[in-house]
CSV table of C-alpha atoms in Angstrom, one decimal:
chain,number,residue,atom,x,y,z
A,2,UNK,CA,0.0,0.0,0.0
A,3,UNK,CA,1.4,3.0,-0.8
A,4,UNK,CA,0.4,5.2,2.3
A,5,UNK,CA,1.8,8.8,0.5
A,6,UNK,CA,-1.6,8.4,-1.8
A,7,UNK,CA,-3.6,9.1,1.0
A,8,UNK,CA,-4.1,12.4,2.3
A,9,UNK,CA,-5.4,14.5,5.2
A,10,UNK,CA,-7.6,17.4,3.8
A,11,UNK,CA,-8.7,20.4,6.0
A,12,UNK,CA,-11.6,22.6,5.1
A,13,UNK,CA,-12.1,25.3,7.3
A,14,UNK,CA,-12.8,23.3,11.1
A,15,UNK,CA,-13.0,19.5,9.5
A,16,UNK,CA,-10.5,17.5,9.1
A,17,UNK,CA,-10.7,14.2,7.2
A,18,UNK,CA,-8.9,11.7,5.0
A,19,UNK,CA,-8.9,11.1,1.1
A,20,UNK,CA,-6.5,9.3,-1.6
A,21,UNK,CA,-5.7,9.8,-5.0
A,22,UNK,CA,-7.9,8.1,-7.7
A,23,UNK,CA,-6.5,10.0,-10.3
A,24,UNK,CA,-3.2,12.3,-10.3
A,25,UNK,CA,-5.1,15.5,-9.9
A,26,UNK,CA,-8.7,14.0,-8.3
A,27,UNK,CA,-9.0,12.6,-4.5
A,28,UNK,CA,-11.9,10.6,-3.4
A,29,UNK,CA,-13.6,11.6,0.2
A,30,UNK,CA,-16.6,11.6,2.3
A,31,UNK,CA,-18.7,14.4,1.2
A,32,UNK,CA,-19.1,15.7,4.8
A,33,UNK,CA,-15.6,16.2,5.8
A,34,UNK,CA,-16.0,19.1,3.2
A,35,UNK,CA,-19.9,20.5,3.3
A,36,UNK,CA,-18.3,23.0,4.6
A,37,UNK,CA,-16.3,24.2,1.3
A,38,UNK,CA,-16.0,27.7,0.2
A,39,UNK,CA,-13.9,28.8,-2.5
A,40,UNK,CA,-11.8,31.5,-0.6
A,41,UNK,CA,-11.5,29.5,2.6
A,42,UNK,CA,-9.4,27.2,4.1
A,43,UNK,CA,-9.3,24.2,1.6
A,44,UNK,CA,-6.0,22.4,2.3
A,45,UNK,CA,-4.8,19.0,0.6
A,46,UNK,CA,-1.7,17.8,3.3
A,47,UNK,CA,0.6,15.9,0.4
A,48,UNK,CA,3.6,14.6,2.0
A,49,UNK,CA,5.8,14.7,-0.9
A,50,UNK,CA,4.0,18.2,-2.6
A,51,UNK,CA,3.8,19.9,0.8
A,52,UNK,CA,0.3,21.6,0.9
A,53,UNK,CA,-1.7,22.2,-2.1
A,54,UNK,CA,-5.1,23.8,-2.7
A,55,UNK,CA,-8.9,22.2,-3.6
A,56,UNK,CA,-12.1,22.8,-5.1
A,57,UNK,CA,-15.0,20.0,-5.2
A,58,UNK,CA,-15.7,18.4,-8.7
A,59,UNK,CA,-18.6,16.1,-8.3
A,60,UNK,CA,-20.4,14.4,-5.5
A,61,UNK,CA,-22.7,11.2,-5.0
A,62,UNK,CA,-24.3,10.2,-2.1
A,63,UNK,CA,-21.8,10.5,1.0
A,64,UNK,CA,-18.9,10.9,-1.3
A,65,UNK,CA,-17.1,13.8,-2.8
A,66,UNK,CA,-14.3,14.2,-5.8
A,67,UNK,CA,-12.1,16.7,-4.9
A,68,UNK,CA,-10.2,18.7,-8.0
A,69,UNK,CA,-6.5,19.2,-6.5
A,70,UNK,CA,-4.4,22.1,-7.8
A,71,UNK,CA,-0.8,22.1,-8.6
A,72,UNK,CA,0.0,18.5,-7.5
A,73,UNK,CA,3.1,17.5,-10.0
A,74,UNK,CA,2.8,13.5,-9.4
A,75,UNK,CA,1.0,10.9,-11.6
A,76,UNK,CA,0.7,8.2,-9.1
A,77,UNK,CA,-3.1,6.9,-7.7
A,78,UNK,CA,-4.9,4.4,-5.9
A,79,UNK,CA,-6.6,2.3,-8.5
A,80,UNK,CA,-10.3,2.1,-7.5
A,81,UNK,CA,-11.7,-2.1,-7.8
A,82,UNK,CA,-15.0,-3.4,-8.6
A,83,UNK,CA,-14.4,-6.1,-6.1
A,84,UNK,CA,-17.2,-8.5,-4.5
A,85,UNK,CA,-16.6,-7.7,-0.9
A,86,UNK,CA,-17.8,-11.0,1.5
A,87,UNK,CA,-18.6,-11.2,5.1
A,88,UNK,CA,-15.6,-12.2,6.9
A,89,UNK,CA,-13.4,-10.6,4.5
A,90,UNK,CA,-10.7,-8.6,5.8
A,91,UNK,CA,-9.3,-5.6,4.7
A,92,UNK,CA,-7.5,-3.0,5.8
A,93,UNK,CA,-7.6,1.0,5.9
A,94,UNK,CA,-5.3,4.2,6.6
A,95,UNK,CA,-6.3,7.4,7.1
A,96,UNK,CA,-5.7,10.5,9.6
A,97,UNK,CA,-7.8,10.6,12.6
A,98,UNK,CA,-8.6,14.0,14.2
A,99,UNK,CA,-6.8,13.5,17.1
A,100,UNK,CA,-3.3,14.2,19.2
A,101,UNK,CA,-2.4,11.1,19.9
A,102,UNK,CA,-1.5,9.8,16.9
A,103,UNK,CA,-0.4,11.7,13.2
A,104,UNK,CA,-2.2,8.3,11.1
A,105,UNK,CA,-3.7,5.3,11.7
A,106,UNK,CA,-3.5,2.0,10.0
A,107,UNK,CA,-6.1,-0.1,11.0
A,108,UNK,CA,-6.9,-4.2,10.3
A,109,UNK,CA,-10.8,-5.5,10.1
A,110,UNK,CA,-13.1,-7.8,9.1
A,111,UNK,CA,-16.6,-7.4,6.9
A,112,UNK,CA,-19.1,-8.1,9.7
A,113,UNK,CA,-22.5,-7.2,8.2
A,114,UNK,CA,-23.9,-6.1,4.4
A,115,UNK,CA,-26.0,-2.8,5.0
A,116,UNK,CA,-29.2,-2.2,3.2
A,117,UNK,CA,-30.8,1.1,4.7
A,118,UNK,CA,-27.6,3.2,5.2
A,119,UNK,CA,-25.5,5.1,3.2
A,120,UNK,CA,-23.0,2.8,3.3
A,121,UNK,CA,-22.9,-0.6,2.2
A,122,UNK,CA,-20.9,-2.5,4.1
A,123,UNK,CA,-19.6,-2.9,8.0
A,124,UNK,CA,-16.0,-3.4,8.8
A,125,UNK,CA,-15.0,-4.7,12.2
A,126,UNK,CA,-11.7,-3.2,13.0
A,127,UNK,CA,-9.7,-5.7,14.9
A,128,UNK,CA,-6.6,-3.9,16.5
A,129,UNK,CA,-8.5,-0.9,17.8
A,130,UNK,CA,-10.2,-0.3,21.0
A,131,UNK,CA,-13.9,-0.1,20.8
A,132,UNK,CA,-13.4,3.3,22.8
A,133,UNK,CA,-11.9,4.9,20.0
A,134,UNK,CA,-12.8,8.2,18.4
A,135,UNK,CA,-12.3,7.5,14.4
A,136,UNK,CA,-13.4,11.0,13.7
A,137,UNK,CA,-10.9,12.1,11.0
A,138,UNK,CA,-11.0,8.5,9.3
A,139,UNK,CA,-14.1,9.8,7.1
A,140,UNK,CA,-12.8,9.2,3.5
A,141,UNK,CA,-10.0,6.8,4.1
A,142,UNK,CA,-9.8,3.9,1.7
A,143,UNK,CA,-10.5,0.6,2.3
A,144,UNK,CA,-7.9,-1.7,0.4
A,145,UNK,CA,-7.1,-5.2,-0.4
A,146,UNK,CA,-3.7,-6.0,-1.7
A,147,UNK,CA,-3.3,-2.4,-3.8
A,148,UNK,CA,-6.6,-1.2,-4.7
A,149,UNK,CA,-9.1,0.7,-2.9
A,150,UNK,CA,-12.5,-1.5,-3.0
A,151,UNK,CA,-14.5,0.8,-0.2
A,152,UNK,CA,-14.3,4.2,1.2
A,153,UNK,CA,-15.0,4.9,5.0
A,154,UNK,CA,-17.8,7.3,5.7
A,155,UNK,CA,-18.7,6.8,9.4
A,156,UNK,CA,-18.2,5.7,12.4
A,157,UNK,CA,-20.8,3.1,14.3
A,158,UNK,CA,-19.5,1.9,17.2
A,159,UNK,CA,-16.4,0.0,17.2
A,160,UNK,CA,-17.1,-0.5,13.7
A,161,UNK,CA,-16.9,1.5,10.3
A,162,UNK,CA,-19.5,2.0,7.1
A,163,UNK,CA,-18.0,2.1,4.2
A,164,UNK,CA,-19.0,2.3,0.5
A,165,UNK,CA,-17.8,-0.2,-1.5
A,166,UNK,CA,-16.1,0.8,-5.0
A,167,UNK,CA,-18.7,-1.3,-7.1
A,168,UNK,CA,-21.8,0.9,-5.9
A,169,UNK,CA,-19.8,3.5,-7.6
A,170,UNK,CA,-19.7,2.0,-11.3
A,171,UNK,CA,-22.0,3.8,-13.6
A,172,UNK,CA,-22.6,7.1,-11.2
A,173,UNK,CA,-19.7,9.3,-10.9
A,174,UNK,CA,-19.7,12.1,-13.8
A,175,UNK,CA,-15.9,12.5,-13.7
A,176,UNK,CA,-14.9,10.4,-16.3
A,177,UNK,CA,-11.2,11.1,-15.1
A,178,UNK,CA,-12.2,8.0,-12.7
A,179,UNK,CA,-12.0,4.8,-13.8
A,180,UNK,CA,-13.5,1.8,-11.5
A,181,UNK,CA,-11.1,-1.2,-12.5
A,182,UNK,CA,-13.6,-4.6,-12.9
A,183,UNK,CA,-11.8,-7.6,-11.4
A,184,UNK,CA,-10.3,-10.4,-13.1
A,185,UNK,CA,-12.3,-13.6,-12.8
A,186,UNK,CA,-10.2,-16.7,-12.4
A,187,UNK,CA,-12.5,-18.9,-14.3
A,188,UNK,CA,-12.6,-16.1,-16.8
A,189,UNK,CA,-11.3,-16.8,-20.4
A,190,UNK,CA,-8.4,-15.1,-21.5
A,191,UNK,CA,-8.6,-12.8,-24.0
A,192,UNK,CA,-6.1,-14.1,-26.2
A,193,UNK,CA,-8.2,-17.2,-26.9
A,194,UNK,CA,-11.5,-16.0,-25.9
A,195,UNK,CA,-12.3,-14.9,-29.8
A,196,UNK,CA,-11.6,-18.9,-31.1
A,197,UNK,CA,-13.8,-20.2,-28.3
A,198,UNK,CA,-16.6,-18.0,-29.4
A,199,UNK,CA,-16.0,-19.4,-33.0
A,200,UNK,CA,-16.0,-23.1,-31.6
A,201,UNK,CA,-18.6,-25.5,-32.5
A,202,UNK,CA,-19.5,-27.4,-29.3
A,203,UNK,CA,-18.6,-31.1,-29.5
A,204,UNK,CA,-22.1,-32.5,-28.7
A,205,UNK,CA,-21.2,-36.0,-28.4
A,206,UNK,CA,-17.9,-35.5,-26.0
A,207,UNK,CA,-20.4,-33.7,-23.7
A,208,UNK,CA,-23.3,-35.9,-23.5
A,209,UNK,CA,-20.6,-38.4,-22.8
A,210,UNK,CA,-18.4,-36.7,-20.1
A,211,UNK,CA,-22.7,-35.7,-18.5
A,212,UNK,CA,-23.2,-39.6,-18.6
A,213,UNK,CA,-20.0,-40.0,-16.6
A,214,UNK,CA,-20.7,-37.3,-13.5
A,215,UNK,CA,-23.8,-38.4,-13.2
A,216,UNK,CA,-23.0,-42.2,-13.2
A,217,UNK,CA,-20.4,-41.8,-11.2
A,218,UNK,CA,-21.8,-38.6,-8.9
A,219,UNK,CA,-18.2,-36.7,-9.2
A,220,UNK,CA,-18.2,-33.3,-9.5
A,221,UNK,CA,-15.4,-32.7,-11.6
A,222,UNK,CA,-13.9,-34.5,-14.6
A,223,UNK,CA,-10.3,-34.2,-15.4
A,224,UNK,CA,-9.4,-34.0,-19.2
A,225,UNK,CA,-6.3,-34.9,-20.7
A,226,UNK,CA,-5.3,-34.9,-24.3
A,227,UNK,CA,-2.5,-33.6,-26.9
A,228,UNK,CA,-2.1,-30.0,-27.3
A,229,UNK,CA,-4.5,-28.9,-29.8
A,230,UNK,CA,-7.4,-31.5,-29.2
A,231,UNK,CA,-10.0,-29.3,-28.2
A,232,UNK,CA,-9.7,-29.4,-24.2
A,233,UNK,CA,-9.8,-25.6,-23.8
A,234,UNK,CA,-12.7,-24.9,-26.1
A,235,UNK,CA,-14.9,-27.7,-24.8
């Protein structure tokens, strides 16, 4: 995870997190900036570009795309269309409002899929007291491996809402962000996908290898043959 993608923004008395989704756009909870006003204090904290300056760009729901001025770096946290699971974990960074700590990296767990929130998801944290104030966190990403699949937006107990990235496809106007779609394993790769499409199934291999599962009430059939015999496109 590249923890310099990820920001603390100030506008005027709220503080928050956000992170990069594209090298001059950042990705936060709307309400850490409701507050915006063109001549006041709009503040991106970039660790390696020192402080730069903001305007909002486009909104939906809770969230907010933040316009960043004068930021010289490419670099971005690649948002995922990802099919987050209960009992997932993930894991989130961000910059909490408070003196005791400058950032916070913070381990949980999908608990609970939310249906009449703003949010979507729940996520447990696991190395945090329950006491905890995460006010601050708003807007931090939630990541698996290197991509951002969720973005916090409130606090609810010892636990965090978050949006996940797939709720986003189709609905932001800033066509500056891209949300990635994930690579299926059982997916067909695309440099063979065209000649399977062309294929004419082999009717008779079929029927047979159906005669065989259900004689034999396997679930799986192993196929072995020369390269070139047609295993791939049956």
């Amino acid at each position: 995870m590249k923890e310099e993608l990820i920001v603390e923004i100030i506008c005027e008395k709220e503080v928050g997190t956000a992170f990069y989704v594209a090298p001059d756009r950042l990705l936060t909870a709307y309400h850490t900036v409701a507050s915006f006003r063109t001549t006041g204090k709009n503040i991106v904290k970039d660790s390696r570009e020192g402080d730069l300056g903001f305007e909002i760009d486009d909104f939906y729901v809770d969230l907010a795309v933040l316009k960043v001025k004068g930021r010289k770096s490419s670099d971005y946290l690649p948002l995922l269309n990802h099919r987050i699971r209960i009992g997932e974990e993930l894991i989130s960074f961000g910059y909490p409002d408070t003196t005791k700590t400058d950032d916070l990296r913070i381990k949980g767990r999908i608990t609970q899929r939310l249906t009449e929130t703003t949010g979507d998801f729940k996520l447990r944290t696991e190395d945090v007291d329950d006491s905890f104030d995460y006010q601050g966190m708003s807007g931090a990403p939630v990541i698996l491996a290197d991509d951002a699949v969720g973005v916090v937006i409130e606090q609810d107990g010892g636990s965090l809402n978050i949006v996940s990235a797939s709720k986003l496809v189709g609905q932001l106007k800033d066509k500056t962000i891209t949300v990635e779609k994930e690579s299926n394993p059982v997916d067909l790769p695309e440099s063979i996908a065209k000649n399977v499409e062309a294929a004419h199934p082999n009717y008779s291999v079929i029927n047979a290898l159906d005669y065989s599962l259900a004689k034999s009430h396997n679930n799986w059939a192993l196929l072995y043959g020369t390269p070139g015999c047609g295993k791939t496109t049956l």
